[in-house]
XYZ file of C-alpha atoms in Angstrom:
384
model
C 22.125 5.611 1.134
C 18.104 6.224 1.904
C 16.349 5.343 4.910
C 14.802 2.367 2.772
C 18.216 1.103 2.541
C 18.451 1.380 6.290
C 15.518 -1.563 6.632
C 15.613 -3.066 3.381
C 18.427 -5.963 4.032
C 17.021 -9.416 2.938
C 14.165 -8.785 0.602
C 16.143 -9.329 -2.487
C 16.344 -13.182 -0.835
C 13.139 -14.219 -0.751
C 12.931 -15.572 -4.521
C 10.521 -13.704 -5.868
C 11.856 -11.316 -8.577
C 9.596 -8.392 -7.461
C 11.695 -8.292 -4.454
C 15.126 -8.089 -6.219
C 14.622 -4.013 -5.306
C 18.575 -3.158 -6.781
C 18.023 -4.855 -9.802
C 15.031 -3.363 -10.769
C 16.118 0.067 -10.062
C 19.713 -0.896 -12.125
C 17.878 -1.754 -15.240
C 16.921 0.467 -17.919
C 16.116 -2.118 -21.103
C 14.265 0.598 -23.091
C 17.813 2.881 -22.561
C 15.413 6.102 -21.351
C 17.604 7.601 -18.674
C 18.826 10.318 -20.940
C 15.036 10.893 -22.173
C 13.069 10.929 -18.990
C 15.670 13.094 -17.007
C 14.233 15.481 -19.468
C 10.419 14.788 -18.533
C 10.143 17.765 -16.122
C 10.758 19.965 -18.371
C 8.112 18.777 -20.828
C 5.618 18.484 -17.825
C 6.809 22.202 -16.719
C 5.926 23.505 -20.173
C 2.993 21.205 -20.730
C 4.794 20.035 -24.003
C 2.328 17.260 -24.745
C 3.993 16.398 -28.622
C 6.790 16.581 -26.702
C 5.465 13.920 -24.361
C 3.700 12.068 -26.965
C 6.840 11.838 -29.296
C 8.979 10.479 -26.043
C 6.656 7.854 -25.262
C 6.688 6.731 -29.328
C 10.083 6.538 -28.669
C 10.431 4.022 -25.712
C 7.886 1.869 -26.916
C 9.863 -1.515 -27.726
C 8.931 -3.960 -30.123
C 6.633 -6.850 -28.553
C 8.788 -9.594 -29.673
C 11.870 -7.863 -27.786
C 9.718 -7.393 -24.953
C 7.873 -10.838 -24.819
C 12.147 -12.373 -24.230
C 12.704 -9.857 -20.928
C 12.933 -11.061 -17.519
C 10.338 -10.255 -14.941
C 13.343 -7.607 -13.929
C 13.554 -5.823 -17.132
C 9.609 -6.186 -17.887
C 9.542 -4.110 -14.735
C 11.569 -1.736 -14.967
C 9.985 -1.148 -18.586
C 6.649 -0.729 -17.111
C 8.414 1.963 -14.993
C 9.693 4.017 -17.385
C 6.577 3.730 -20.067
C 4.088 4.650 -16.940
C 5.675 8.113 -16.098
C 5.136 9.066 -19.416
C 1.372 7.521 -19.037
C 0.751 9.498 -16.146
C 2.329 12.258 -17.822
C 0.235 12.852 -20.476
C -3.191 12.258 -18.752
C -2.363 14.850 -16.747
C -2.260 17.416 -19.465
C -5.329 16.076 -20.862
C -4.348 13.423 -23.191
C -5.466 9.552 -23.531
C -1.580 8.181 -23.899
C -2.961 4.563 -25.339
C -5.393 7.284 -28.009
C -2.316 9.471 -28.798
C 0.113 6.091 -29.163
C -2.054 3.294 -29.893
C 1.308 0.979 -30.378
C 1.964 1.023 -26.793
C -1.052 -0.936 -25.875
C 0.189 -4.292 -26.685
C 3.264 -3.700 -25.031
C 1.222 -2.574 -21.930
C -0.970 -5.528 -22.191
C 2.392 -7.930 -22.865
C 4.091 -6.408 -19.296
C 1.164 -6.880 -17.376
C 0.510 -10.096 -18.156
C 4.761 -10.454 -18.003
C 4.965 -9.386 -14.709
C 1.548 -10.723 -13.633
C 0.097 -7.169 -12.642
C -2.071 -4.634 -14.150
C -1.529 -3.092 -17.725
C 0.612 0.221 -16.257
C 2.519 1.444 -13.643
C 1.805 1.524 -9.753
C 3.260 2.296 -6.859
C 5.752 0.187 -6.791
C 7.079 1.048 -10.086
C 6.864 4.904 -8.643
C 8.686 4.348 -5.553
C 10.390 1.424 -4.549
C 11.755 0.224 -8.293
C 12.103 3.705 -9.441
C 16.160 4.449 -9.603
C 17.282 6.767 -7.237
C 20.020 9.820 -7.551
C 20.596 11.380 -10.670
C 18.477 8.046 -12.773
C 15.369 9.117 -10.217
C 12.561 9.209 -12.563
C 9.961 11.920 -11.493
C 7.553 14.012 -12.587
C 8.442 17.544 -11.439
C 12.093 17.052 -10.555
C 10.569 19.053 -7.046
C 12.611 17.802 -3.938
C 8.455 17.033 -2.272
C 8.356 14.880 -4.840
C 11.211 12.976 -3.803
C 10.559 13.284 -0.497
C 7.207 11.625 -1.358
C 8.764 8.658 -3.182
C 11.146 8.549 -0.090
C 8.390 8.103 2.002
C 6.498 5.029 0.310
C 9.688 3.370 0.096
C 10.459 3.495 4.043
C 6.860 1.521 4.382
C 7.598 -1.141 2.044
C 9.938 -3.287 3.676
C 8.125 -3.309 7.299
C 4.757 -4.082 5.342
C 6.344 -7.205 3.561
C 7.592 -8.249 7.111
C 4.097 -7.680 8.590
C 2.475 -9.803 6.164
C 5.055 -12.485 7.548
C 3.497 -12.497 10.909
C -0.362 -11.445 9.728
C 0.022 -15.043 7.992
C 1.560 -16.689 11.459
C -1.396 -14.758 13.371
C -3.745 -16.784 11.331
C -2.699 -19.629 12.046
C -2.817 -18.690 15.604
C -5.703 -18.736 18.789
C -5.592 -16.143 21.555
C -4.406 -18.723 23.487
C -1.260 -19.562 21.841
C 1.806 -18.232 23.763
C 2.898 -17.266 19.727
C -0.560 -15.270 18.849
C 0.902 -12.218 21.082
C 4.415 -12.679 19.888
C 3.098 -12.532 16.217
C 1.359 -9.695 16.998
C 4.496 -8.033 18.856
C 6.317 -8.556 15.750
C 3.304 -6.751 13.600
C 3.354 -3.730 15.866
C 7.193 -3.124 15.233
C 6.707 -3.540 11.430
C 3.369 -1.236 10.868
C 5.073 1.751 13.044
C 7.131 2.288 9.817
C 3.754 3.443 8.224
C 3.429 5.884 10.879
C 7.267 6.898 10.266
C 6.413 7.392 6.865
C 3.122 9.172 7.695
C 5.269 11.784 9.512
C 8.319 11.987 7.242
C 5.674 13.127 4.522
C 3.859 15.902 6.933
C 7.557 17.006 7.963
C 8.400 17.236 3.667
C 5.549 17.515 1.499
C 3.264 20.002 1.759
C -0.625 19.645 0.754
C -0.675 22.439 -1.677
C 2.195 21.155 -3.481
C 0.622 17.703 -3.421
C -2.856 18.797 -4.271
C -2.002 21.291 -6.965
C 0.978 19.573 -8.353
C 1.688 16.057 -8.192
C -2.025 14.626 -7.330
C -3.289 15.426 -11.250
C 0.013 13.082 -12.233
C -1.891 10.315 -10.644
C -5.266 9.733 -12.531
C -6.927 7.168 -14.187
C -5.883 6.060 -18.153
C -7.726 3.796 -20.210
C -6.342 0.605 -21.291
C -8.480 -1.152 -23.534
C -11.721 -0.119 -22.489
C -10.734 -0.503 -18.719
C -9.657 2.612 -16.667
C -6.679 1.828 -14.511
C -5.541 4.592 -11.608
C -1.989 5.947 -11.318
C 0.498 5.230 -8.640
C -1.107 5.909 -5.606
C 0.122 5.626 -2.236
C -2.948 3.836 -0.896
C -1.990 1.090 -3.253
C 0.567 0.609 -0.150
C -2.020 -1.806 1.038
C -2.019 -1.587 4.949
C -5.307 -3.091 4.714
C -3.527 -6.500 4.207
C -2.618 -5.880 7.825
C -6.351 -5.156 8.752
C -7.819 -8.350 6.929
C -6.435 -10.593 9.573
C -6.481 -8.201 12.505
C -10.461 -7.349 12.039
C -11.305 -6.799 8.472
C -11.783 -10.203 7.033
C -15.116 -10.509 9.029
C -15.572 -7.166 10.863
C -15.940 -4.769 7.709
C -18.068 -2.326 6.209
C -20.008 -2.112 2.786
C -17.401 0.051 1.960
C -14.595 -0.549 2.640
C -15.384 -3.949 1.231
C -16.054 -2.072 -2.185
C -12.725 -0.245 -2.318
C -10.464 -3.067 -1.201
C -12.407 -5.237 -4.043
C -10.647 -2.659 -6.812
C -7.291 -1.776 -4.817
C -6.026 -5.561 -4.514
C -5.555 -5.728 -8.282
C -3.200 -3.347 -8.112
C -0.963 -5.208 -5.546
C 2.100 -7.528 -5.948
C 0.868 -11.243 -6.937
C 1.997 -12.864 -3.523
C -0.010 -9.692 -2.253
C -3.034 -10.902 -3.779
C -2.767 -14.225 -3.077
C -2.277 -13.856 0.813
C -5.829 -11.923 0.313
C -7.522 -14.630 -1.411
C -6.128 -17.026 1.712
C -7.416 -14.663 4.574
C -10.614 -12.729 2.911
C -12.976 -15.540 4.102
C -10.942 -16.124 7.518
C -11.708 -15.386 11.292
C -9.847 -12.064 12.408
C -7.570 -11.794 15.503
C -10.521 -9.851 17.027
C -13.316 -11.880 17.049
C -11.053 -14.652 18.227
C -10.112 -12.902 21.096
C -13.537 -11.709 21.694
C -14.883 -15.138 21.533
C -12.092 -16.594 23.640
C -12.853 -14.114 26.427
C -16.604 -14.918 26.303
C -15.869 -18.187 27.356
C -13.664 -17.022 30.311
C -16.175 -16.452 33.816
C -13.019 -15.296 36.419
C -12.171 -11.691 37.609
C -8.597 -11.997 35.824
C -8.180 -13.221 32.072
C -5.441 -16.239 32.161
C -2.067 -14.722 31.770
C -1.800 -15.969 27.841
C -5.010 -14.589 27.058
C -3.962 -11.133 28.780
C -1.126 -10.825 26.695
C -2.892 -11.462 23.401
C -5.378 -9.043 24.166
C -2.752 -6.285 25.292
C -0.592 -6.778 21.568
C -3.914 -6.557 19.679
C -4.622 -3.123 21.346
C -1.063 -2.189 20.785
C -1.168 -2.614 17.188
C -4.729 -1.510 16.582
C -3.608 1.712 18.381
C -0.652 2.222 15.626
C -3.092 1.463 12.899
C -5.356 4.142 14.325
C -2.753 6.632 14.798
C -1.212 6.183 11.310
C -4.751 6.749 9.940
C -5.661 9.702 12.190
C -2.327 11.301 10.782
C -3.510 10.306 7.564
C -6.747 12.110 7.419
C -5.431 15.145 8.946
C -3.059 15.509 5.178
C -6.248 14.518 3.247
C -8.435 17.426 4.936
C -5.704 19.956 3.569
C -5.131 18.110 0.326
C -8.872 17.981 -0.552
C -9.965 20.572 1.399
C -12.481 22.924 -0.395
C -9.498 25.794 -1.021
C -7.544 23.453 -2.806
C -8.592 20.211 -4.062
C -9.004 19.346 -7.712
C -10.649 16.217 -6.630
C -13.292 15.075 -4.960
C -11.248 11.445 -4.190
C -7.780 10.439 -3.429
C -5.560 9.525 -5.406
C -6.188 5.792 -4.590
C -9.917 6.271 -5.490
C -11.263 6.967 -1.584
C -12.863 9.835 -0.717
C -11.981 11.482 2.551
C -15.400 9.900 4.430
C -14.034 6.302 3.438
C -11.010 7.015 5.516
C -12.675 8.807 8.116
C -15.193 5.222 8.322
C -11.987 2.691 8.030
C -10.336 5.628 11.096
C -13.508 4.226 13.229
C -13.885 0.761 12.294
C -10.236 0.935 13.494
C -10.834 2.468 16.670
C -13.803 0.764 17.645
C -12.032 -2.626 16.980
C -9.507 -1.037 19.214
C -11.783 0.285 22.201
C -13.343 -3.424 22.020
C -10.035 -5.071 22.800
C -9.103 -2.647 25.394
C -12.090 -3.204 27.273
C -11.978 -6.579 27.268
C -8.455 -6.473 28.699
C -10.435 -4.453 32.139
C -11.194 -6.784 35.369
C -14.818 -8.289 34.973
C -16.943 -9.354 37.713
C -16.899 -13.031 38.819
C -19.863 -15.111 36.816
C -21.008 -18.297 37.790
C -19.177 -21.279 36.653
C -20.494 -22.898 33.367
C -20.598 -26.738 33.169
C -17.580 -27.570 31.634
C -15.600 -24.229 31.933
C -12.153 -24.251 33.531
C -9.803 -21.381 34.189
C -6.939 -20.518 31.594
C -8.192 -22.657 29.028
C -11.626 -22.360 26.285
C -14.536 -24.045 27.343
C -15.928 -26.740 24.589
């Protein structure tokens, strides 16, 4: 049993086949178990010929692939994908080397409603455990990094549920603070995940050994990033808390590219909330109407709860930057950008935005001088 299994119960009851984690892990529609067990050795030897033969051997007949369930299609993309990344790591565009894989990648992308290559979900959450685990290197640190992402997945799913409820509420509603408290509980898993990574994965191993396997590949003339941890979209939580109307152009551009790597239901979440009013903006507007020296209890509770969840996000991002700075230092880095396509400078900007919003909320909870009452305004309710 892994840490993921301790926090994941109930996901397979949601109806979406992408949450049938155990079934996807168990599936082996390509009969790839034995071949992929040898993959770390091929990569260690930089055996491009063997990798090419392996990919060609696993490419299924498109007519057969068209009959697969979503579960089998996800498992097939997982197993083809780790060979795609392996070939690219050794300087080979996999689709150019094995052209017959292109229609299959496009078919699997359509069948699963995802991009036509593997994502972080294929590489971590949908990856088998134990002897069947698919890895580029087979190193314990690679297994630890995969486990760190698995740890965060159930909490993020739950956080999106509470954020959806939050978006329908106002700060005076008792449910506003409750939804924020639950969101804070769920996103704590991101901090636990980053702490686990710091403890078990060295920056040197990631930067010099693992990072090259996450490079983009060309599929039908378009580049698709590898299974980067940045595809675990904490930014969907940002969206309803502050990002939808308090963002920055660089962050917006990054998200516009990143959203395609999400699960279909997560892309729907982004589409529903991208044009909304954030929790920070709602709270700021509510507080601006108050003319008493102490906020009404429910509004104060909402402000404190929002401050708590923003502090957790700030903590995660500060620790993430610490890892990124080491992995992309001048002494180690092989690339200027992270595996998710973001430079360290963008991570710094996102941390600053998170901190600015947390500071705004924290200051709003402090006692304020009494102002003259406005016509129609009343303590404890918004004027209007």
